CSV table of C-alpha atoms and ligand atoms in Angstrom, one decimal:
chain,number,residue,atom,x,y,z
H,6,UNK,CA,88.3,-13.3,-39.3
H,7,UNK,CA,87.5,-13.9,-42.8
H,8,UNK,CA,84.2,-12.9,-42.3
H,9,UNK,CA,84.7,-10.2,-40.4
H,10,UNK,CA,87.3,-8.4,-43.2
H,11,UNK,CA,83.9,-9.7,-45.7
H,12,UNK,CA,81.7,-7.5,-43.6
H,13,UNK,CA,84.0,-4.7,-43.3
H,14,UNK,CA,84.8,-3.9,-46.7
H,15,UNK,CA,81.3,-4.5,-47.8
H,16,UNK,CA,80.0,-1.9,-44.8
H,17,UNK,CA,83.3,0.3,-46.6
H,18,UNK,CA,81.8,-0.1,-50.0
H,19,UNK,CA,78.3,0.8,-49.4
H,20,UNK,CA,79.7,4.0,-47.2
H,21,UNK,CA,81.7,5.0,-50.7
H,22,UNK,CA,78.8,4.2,-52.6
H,23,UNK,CA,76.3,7.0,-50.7
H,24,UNK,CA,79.1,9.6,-50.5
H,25,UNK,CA,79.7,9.1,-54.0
H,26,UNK,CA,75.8,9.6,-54.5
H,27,UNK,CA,75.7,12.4,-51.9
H,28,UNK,CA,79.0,14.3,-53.4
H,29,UNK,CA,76.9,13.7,-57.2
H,30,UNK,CA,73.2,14.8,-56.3
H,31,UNK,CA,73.6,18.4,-55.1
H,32,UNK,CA,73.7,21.6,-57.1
H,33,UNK,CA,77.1,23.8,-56.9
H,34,UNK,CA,76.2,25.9,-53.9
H,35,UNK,CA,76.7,29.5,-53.2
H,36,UNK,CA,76.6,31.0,-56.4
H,37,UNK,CA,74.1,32.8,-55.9
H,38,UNK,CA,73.8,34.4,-52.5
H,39,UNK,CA,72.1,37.8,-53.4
H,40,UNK,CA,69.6,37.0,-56.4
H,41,UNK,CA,71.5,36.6,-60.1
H,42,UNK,CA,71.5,40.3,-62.0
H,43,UNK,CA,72.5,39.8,-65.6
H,44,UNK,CA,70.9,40.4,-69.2
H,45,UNK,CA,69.2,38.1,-71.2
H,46,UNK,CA,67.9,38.7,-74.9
H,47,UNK,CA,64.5,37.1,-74.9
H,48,UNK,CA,62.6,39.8,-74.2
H,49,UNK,CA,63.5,42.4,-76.1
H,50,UNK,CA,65.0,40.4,-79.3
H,51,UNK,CA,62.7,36.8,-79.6
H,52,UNK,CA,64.8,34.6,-81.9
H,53,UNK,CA,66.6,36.9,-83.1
H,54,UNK,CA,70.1,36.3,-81.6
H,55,UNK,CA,73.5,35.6,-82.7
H,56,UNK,CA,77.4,36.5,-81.9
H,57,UNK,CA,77.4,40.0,-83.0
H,58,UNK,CA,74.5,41.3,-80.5
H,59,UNK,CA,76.2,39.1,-78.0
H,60,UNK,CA,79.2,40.9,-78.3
H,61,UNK,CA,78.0,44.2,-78.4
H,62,UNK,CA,75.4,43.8,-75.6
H,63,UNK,CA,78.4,42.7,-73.5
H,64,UNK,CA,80.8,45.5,-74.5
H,65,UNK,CA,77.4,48.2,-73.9
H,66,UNK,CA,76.8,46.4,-70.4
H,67,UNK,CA,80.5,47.5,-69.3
H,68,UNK,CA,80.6,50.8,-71.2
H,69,UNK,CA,77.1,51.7,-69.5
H,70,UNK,CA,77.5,51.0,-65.9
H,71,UNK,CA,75.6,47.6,-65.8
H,72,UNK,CA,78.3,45.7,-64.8
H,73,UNK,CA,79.5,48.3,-62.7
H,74,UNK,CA,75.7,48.3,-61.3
H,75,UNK,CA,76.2,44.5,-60.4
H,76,UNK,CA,75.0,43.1,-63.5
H,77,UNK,CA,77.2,40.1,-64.8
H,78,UNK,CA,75.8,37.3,-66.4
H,79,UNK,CA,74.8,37.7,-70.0
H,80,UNK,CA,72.9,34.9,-71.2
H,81,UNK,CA,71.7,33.8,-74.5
H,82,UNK,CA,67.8,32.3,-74.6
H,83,UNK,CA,66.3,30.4,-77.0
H,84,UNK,CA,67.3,29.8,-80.7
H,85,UNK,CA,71.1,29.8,-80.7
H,86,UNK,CA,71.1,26.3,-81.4
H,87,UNK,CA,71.8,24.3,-84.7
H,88,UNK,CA,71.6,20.7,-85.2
H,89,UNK,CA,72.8,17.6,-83.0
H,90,UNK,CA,75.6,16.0,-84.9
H,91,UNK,CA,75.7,11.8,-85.8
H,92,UNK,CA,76.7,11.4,-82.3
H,93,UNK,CA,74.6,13.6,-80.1
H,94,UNK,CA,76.2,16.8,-79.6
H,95,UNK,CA,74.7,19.9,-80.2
H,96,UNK,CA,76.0,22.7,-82.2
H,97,UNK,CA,75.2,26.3,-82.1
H,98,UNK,CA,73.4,27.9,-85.5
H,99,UNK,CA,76.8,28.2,-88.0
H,100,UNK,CA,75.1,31.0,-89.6
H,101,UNK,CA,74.8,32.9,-86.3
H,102,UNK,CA,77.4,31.9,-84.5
H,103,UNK,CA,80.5,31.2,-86.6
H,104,UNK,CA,82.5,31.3,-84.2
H,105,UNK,CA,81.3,29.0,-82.1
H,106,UNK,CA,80.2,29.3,-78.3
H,107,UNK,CA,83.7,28.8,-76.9
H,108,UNK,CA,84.7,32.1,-78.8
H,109,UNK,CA,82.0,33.9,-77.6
H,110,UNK,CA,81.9,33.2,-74.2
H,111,UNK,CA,86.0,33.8,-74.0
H,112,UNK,CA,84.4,37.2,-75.4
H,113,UNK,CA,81.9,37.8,-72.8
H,114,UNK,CA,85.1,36.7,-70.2
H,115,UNK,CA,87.3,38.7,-71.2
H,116,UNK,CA,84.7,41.7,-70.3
H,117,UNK,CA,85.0,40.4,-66.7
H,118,UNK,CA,81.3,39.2,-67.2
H,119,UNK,CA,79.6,35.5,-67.4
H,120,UNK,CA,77.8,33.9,-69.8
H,121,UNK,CA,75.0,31.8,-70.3
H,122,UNK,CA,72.8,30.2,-72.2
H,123,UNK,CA,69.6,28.3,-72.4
H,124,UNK,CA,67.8,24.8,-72.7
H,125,UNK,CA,64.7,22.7,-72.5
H,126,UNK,CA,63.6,19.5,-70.2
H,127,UNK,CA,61.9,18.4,-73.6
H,128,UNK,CA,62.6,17.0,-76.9
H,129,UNK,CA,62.1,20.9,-78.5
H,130,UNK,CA,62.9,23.8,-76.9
H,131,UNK,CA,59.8,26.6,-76.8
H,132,UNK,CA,60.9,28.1,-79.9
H,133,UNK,CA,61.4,24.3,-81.7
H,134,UNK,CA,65.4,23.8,-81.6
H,135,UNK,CA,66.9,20.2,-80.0
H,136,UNK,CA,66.3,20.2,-76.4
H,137,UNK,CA,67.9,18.7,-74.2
H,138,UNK,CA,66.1,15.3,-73.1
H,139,UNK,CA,68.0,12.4,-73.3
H,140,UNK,CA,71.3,14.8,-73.6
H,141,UNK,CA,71.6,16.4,-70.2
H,142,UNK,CA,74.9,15.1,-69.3
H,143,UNK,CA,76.2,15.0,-73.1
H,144,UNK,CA,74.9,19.1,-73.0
H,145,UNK,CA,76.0,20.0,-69.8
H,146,UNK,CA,79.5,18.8,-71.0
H,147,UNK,CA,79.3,21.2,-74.3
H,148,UNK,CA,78.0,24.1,-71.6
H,149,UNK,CA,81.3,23.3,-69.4
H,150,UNK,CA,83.6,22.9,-72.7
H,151,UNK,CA,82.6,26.3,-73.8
H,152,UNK,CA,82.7,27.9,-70.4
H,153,UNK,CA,79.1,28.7,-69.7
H,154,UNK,CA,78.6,30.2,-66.2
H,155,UNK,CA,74.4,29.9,-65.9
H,156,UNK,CA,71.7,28.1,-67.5
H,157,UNK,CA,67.9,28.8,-68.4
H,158,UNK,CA,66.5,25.6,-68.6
H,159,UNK,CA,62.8,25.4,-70.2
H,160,UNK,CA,59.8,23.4,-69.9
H,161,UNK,CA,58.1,22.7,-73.3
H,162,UNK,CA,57.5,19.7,-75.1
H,163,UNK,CA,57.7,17.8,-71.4
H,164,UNK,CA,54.6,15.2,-72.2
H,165,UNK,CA,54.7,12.4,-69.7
H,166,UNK,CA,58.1,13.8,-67.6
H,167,UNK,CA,58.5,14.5,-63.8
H,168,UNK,CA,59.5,18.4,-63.2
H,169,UNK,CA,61.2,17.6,-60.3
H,170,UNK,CA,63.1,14.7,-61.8
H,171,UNK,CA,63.7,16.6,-65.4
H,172,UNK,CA,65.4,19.2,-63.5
H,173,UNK,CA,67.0,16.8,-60.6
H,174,UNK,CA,69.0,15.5,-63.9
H,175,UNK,CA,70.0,18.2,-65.4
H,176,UNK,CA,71.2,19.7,-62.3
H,177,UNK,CA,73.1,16.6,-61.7
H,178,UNK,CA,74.6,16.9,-65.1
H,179,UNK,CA,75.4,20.1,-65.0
H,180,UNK,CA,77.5,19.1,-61.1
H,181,UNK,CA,79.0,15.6,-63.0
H,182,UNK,CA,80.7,18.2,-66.1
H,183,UNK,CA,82.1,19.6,-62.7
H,184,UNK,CA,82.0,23.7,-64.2
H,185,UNK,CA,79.7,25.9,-61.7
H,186,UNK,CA,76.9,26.6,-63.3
H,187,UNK,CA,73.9,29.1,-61.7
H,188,UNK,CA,70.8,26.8,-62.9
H,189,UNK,CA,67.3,28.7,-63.6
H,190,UNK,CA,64.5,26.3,-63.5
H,191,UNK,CA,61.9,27.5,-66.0
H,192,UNK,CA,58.6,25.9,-65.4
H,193,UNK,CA,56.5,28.9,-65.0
H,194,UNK,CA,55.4,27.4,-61.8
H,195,UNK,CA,53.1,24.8,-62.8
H,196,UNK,CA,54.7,22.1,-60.6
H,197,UNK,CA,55.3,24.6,-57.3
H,198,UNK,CA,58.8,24.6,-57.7
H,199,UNK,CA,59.1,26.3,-54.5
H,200,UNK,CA,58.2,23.0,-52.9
H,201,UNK,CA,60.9,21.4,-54.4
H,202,UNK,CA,63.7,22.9,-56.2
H,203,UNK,CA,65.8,24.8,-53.2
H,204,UNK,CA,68.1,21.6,-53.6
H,205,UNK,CA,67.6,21.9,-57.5
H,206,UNK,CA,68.2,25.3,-58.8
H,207,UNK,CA,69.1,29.1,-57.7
H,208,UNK,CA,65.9,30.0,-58.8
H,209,UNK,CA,62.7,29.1,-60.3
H,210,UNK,CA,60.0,31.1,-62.4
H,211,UNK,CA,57.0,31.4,-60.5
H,212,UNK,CA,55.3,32.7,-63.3
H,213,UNK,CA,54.4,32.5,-67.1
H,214,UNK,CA,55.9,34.7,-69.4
H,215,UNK,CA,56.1,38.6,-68.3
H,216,UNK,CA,55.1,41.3,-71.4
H,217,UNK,CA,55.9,45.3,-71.1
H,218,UNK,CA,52.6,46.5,-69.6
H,219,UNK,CA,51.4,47.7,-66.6
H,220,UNK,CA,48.5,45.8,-65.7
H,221,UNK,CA,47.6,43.8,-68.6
H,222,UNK,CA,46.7,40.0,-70.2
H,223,UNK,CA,48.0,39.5,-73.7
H,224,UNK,CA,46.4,36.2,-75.1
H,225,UNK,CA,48.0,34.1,-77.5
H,226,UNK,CA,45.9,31.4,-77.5
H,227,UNK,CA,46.7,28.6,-76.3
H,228,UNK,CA,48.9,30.5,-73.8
H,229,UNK,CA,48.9,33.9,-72.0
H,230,UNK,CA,51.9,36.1,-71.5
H,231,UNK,CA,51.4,38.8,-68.1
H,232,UNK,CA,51.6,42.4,-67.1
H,233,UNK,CA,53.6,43.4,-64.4
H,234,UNK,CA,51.3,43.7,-62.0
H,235,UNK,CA,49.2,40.4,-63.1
H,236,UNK,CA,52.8,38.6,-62.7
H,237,UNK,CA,52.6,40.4,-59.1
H,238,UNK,CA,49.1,39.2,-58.2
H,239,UNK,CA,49.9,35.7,-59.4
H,240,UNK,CA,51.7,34.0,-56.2
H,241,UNK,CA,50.8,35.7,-53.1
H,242,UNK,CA,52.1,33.5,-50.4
H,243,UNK,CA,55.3,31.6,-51.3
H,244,UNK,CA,57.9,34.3,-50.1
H,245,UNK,CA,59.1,31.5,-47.2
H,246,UNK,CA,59.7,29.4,-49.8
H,247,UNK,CA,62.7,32.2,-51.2
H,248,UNK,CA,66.2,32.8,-49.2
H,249,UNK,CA,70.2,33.2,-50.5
H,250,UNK,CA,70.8,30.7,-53.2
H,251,UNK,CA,67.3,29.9,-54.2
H,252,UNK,CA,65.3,32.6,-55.0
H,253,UNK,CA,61.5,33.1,-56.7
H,254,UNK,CA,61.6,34.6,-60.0
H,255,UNK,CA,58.6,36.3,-61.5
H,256,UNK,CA,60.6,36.6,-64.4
H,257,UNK,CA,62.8,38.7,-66.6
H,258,UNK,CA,62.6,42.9,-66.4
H,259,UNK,CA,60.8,44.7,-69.0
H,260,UNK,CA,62.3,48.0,-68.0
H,261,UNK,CA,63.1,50.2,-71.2
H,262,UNK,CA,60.8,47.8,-73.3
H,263,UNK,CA,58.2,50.5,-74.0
H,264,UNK,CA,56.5,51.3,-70.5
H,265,UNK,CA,56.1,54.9,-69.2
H,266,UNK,CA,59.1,55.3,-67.4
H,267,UNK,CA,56.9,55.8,-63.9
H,268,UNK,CA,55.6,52.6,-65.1
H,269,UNK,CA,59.3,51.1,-65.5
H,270,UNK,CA,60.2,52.5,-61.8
H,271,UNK,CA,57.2,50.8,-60.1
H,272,UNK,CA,58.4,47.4,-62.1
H,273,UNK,CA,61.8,47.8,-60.8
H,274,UNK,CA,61.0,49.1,-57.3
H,275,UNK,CA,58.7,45.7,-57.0
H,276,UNK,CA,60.8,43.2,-58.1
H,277,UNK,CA,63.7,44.8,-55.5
H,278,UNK,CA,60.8,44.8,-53.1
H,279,UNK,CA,60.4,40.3,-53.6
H,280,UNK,CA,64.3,39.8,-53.5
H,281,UNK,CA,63.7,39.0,-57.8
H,282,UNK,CA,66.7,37.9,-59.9
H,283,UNK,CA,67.5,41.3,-61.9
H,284,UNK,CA,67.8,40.2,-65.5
H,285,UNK,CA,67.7,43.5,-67.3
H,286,UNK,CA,65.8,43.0,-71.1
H,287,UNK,CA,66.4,45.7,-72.6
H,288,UNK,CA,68.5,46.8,-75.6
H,289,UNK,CA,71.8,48.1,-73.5
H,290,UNK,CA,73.1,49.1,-77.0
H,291,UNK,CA,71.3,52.0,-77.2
H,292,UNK,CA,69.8,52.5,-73.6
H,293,UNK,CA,68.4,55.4,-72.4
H,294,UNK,CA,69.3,58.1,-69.9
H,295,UNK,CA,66.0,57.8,-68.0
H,296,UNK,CA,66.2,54.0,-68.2
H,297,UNK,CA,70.1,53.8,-66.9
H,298,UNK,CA,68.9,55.7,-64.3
H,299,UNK,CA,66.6,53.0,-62.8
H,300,UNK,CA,68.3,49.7,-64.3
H,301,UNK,CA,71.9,51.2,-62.3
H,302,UNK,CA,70.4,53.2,-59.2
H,303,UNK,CA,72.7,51.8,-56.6
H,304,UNK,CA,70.5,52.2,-53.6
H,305,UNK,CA,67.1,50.3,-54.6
H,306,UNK,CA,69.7,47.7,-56.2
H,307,UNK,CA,70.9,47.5,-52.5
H,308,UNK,CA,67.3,46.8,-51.4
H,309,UNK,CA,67.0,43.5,-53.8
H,310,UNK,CA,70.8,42.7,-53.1
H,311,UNK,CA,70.4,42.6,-49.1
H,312,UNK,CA,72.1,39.9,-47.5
H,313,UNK,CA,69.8,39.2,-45.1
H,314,UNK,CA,67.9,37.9,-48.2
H,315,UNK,CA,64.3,37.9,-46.7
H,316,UNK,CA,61.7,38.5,-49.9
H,317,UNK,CA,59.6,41.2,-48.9
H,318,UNK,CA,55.9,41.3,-48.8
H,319,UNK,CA,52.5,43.6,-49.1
H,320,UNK,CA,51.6,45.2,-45.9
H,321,UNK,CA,48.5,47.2,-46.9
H,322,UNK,CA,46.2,48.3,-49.7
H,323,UNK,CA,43.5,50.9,-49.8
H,324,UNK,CA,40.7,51.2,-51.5
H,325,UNK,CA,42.2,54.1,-54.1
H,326,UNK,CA,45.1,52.0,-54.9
H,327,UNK,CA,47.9,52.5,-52.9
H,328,UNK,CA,49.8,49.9,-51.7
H,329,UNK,CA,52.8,49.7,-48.9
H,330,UNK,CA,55.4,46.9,-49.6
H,331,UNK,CA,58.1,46.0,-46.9
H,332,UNK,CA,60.6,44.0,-46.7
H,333,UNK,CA,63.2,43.8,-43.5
H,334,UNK,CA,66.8,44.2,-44.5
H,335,UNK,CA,70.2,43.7,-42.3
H,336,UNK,CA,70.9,45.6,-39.0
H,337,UNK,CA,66.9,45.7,-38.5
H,338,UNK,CA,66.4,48.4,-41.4
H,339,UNK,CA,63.2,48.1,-43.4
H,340,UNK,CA,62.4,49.0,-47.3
H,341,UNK,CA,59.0,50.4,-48.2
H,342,UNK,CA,57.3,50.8,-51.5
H,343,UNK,CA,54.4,52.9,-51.3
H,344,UNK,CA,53.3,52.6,-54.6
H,345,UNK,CA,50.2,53.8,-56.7
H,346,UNK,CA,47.9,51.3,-58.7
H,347,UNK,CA,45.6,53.8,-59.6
H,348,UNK,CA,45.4,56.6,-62.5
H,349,UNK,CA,45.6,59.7,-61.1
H,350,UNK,CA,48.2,61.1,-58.5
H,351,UNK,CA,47.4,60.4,-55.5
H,352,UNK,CA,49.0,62.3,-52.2
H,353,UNK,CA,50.1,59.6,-49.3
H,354,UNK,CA,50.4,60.6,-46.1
H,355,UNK,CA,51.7,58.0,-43.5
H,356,UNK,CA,51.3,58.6,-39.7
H,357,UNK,CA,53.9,56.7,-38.7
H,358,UNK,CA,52.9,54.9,-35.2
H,359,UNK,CA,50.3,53.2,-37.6
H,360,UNK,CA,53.4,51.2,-39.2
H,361,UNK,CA,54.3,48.8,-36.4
H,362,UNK,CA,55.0,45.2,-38.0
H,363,UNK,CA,56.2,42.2,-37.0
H,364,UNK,CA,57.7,39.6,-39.9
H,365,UNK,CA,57.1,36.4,-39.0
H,366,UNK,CA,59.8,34.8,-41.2
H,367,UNK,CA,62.3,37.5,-40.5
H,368,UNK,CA,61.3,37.9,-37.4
H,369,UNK,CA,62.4,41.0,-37.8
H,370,UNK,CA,60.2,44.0,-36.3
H,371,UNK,CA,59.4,47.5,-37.2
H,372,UNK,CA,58.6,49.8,-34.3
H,373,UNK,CA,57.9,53.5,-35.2
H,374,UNK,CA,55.9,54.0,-32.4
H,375,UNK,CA,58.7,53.6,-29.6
H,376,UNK,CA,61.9,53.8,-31.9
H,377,UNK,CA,62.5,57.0,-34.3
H,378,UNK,CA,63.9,55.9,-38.0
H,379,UNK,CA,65.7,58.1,-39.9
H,380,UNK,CA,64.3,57.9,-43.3
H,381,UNK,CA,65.6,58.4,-47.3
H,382,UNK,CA,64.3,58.5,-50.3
H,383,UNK,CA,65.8,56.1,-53.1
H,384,UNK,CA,65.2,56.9,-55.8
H,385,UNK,CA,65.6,60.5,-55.5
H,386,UNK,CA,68.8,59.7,-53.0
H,387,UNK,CA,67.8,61.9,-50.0
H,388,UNK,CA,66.8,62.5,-46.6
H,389,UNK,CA,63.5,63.0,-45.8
H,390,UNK,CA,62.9,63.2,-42.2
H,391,UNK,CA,62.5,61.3,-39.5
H,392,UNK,CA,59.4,58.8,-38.6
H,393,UNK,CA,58.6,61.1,-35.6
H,394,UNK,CA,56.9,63.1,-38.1
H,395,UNK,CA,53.8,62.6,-40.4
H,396,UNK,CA,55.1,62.0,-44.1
H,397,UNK,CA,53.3,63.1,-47.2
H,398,UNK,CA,54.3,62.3,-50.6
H,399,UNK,CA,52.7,62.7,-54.1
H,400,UNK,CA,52.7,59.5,-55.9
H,401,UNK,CA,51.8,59.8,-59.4
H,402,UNK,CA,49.9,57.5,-61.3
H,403,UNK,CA,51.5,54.1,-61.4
H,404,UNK,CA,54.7,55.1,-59.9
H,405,UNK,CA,56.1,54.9,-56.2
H,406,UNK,CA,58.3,56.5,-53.5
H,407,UNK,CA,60.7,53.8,-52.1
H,408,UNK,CA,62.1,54.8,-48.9
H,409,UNK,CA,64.8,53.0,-46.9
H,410,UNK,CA,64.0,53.0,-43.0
H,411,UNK,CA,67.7,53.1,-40.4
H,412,UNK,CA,66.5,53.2,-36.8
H,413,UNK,CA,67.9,55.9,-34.9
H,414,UNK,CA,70.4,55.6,-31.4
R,23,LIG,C1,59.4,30.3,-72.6
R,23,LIG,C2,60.1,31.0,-71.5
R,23,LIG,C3,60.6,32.3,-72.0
R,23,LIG,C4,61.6,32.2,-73.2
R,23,LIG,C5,60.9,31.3,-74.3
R,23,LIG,C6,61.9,30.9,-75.3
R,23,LIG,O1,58.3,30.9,-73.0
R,23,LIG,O2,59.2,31.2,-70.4
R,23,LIG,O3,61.2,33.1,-70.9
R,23,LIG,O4,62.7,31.5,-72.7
R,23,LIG,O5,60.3,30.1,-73.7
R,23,LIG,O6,61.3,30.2,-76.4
């Protein structure tokens, strides 16, 4: 009897013990469901952050239409931090942020936005501030304290750690402080973090670091920073790997950060096309007309934002550089992205019984030839026809025609 009661509380313990571990090791789930849109201030502004662009970024993102447009979460990157204190915590810059990071994100609140903020796996962040190693639960308590909604976490100064473990911590962290918190592994893809971090993160950098150009390498020695359509070329064939809540990111927008605005269009119309987190990097303070109109366009936003949440893929290329991108959406619609690589304008013309596909990881199918799809333009916001007939479009030079495809009854 006595042994019996022995056994059956030890069998009760070791049951409590694994749902303990199990309720512990998991990341907060469903935050992100449709790919994270939000503004982030590496890109356009480096180092140079602190309360006062925070503040105005968030009231431009709600007096411009971002927020309206979907975009919420305005996150600070790297260089906000101070020093660690005698007992470990860390402390935002005083002379940046006087007001401290609980003020500022009860700012960013009260806009009816989120806010974030950024880290590193390593002793240093990129940019040489404290990281985070050997602090991630002591951090992640700071990041719930202050009310921080999503966090960029980085992978410099990582000698001898495990990327899957580094960010396994952090994660489980971020779930023990017990705030929800949308966690963006930043690893640049050097460990395939598409193998590993659905369970881990919302999304993961598949990429180095993006830089406002077309088609270009800009070496810094040691490391290389990417155009957009070198960030494009770089991972061909993990787009399986992506899916609601854990998404591939090729890395921050560069649209409004000098581009041509064609140039700014294909860029946007590509990352909508692979299902990409939308974290605008632009100056929203004093945004453009021409550049509001493709950062807010509610229609190719819809295209990224599609529940069905299947990352779309290349379907052909020709010789003079035009390329047709589709990705299947809900109800058995289809986006395409017939875009041009090459310098000159270039007139497409599609006969449409030539554009049967089947995805295999959708396995969703298009079927011109028997069914007839009533077809818009995007970006322009039209109809244009019907895929019983041919369609020809000019395409100028590193621009595109996205077209959304609804099958007909
Ligand atoms: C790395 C990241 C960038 C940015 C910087 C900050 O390079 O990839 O996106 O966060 O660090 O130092």
């Amino acid at each position: 009897m006595k042994r019996d009661f022995l056994i059956h509380s030890a069998a009760l313990l070791v049951l409590l013990c694994v749902s303990c571990a199990t309720l512990e090791a998991q990341k907060f789930e469903r935050l992100a469901l449709t790919p994270p849109m939000g503004w982030n201030s590496w890109n356009k502004f480096g180092c140079n952050v602190d309360e006062r662009l925070i503040r105005e970024t968030a009231d431009a993102m709600v007096s411009h239409g971002m927020l309206k447009a979907g975009y919420r979460y305005v996150v600070i990157d790297d260089c906000w931090q101070g020093e660690r204190d005698s007992l470990g915590w860390i402390h935002p810059n005083p002379q940046r942020f006087p007001s401290g990071m609980k003020a500022l994100a009860d700012y960013v609140h009260g806009k009816g936005l989120k806010f974030g903020i950024y880290s590193c796996a390593g002793d240093q962040t990129c940019g040489g501030h404290p990281g985070s190693r050997g602090h991630e639960y002591q951090d992640a308590l700071s990041y719930a304290q202050w009310g921080v909604d999503y966090l960029k976490y980085d992978w410099c100064n990582t000698t001898g750690l495990n990327a899957a473990g580094a960010y396994t911590t952090m994660r489980d962290a971020l779930h023990a402080a017990g705030r929800p918190v949308v966690f963006s592994v930043c690893e640049w893809g050097d460990n395939q973090p598409w193998l590993w971090g659905k369970d881990v993160g919302h999304l993961w950098r598949t990429t180095g670091d993006i830089t406002p150009c077309f088609d270009c390498e800009v070496n810094h020695g040691s490391w290389s920073s990417w155009g957009i359509m070198k960030v494009v070329e770089m991972r061909k064939s993990i787009r399986q790997y992506a899916g609601p809540d854990h998404w591939n990111d090729p890395d921050m927008l560069e649209v409004g950060n000098g581009m041509s605005v064609n140039e700014d269009r294909a860029h946007f119309s590509l990352w909508c096309m692979m299902a990409a987190p939308l974290i605008a990097g632009n100056d929203i303070r004093t945004i453009n007309a021409s550049t509001a109109e493709i950062l807010a366009n509610p229609e190719v936003i819809a295209i990224d934002q599609d529940s069905l949440g299947v990352q779309g893929f290349r379907f052909t290329t020709t010789p003079d550089g035009i390329e047709v991108w589709a990705k299947p959406l809900v109800r058995g619609d289809w986006a395409l992205c017939l875009l041009n690589r090459s310098e000159r304008t270039r007139t497409v013309e599609i006969n449409w019984r030539e554009y049967a596909l089947n995805d295999d990881i959708s396995k969703q199918g298009l079927d011109p030839g028997t069914f007839s799809y009533a077809i818009r333009d995007l970006w322009k916001q039209q109809m244009m026809g019907t895929t019983r007939e041919t369609l020809r479009a000019a395409i100028p030079s590193r621009d595109v025609a996205m077209l959304r495809l609804t099958k007909q009854h």
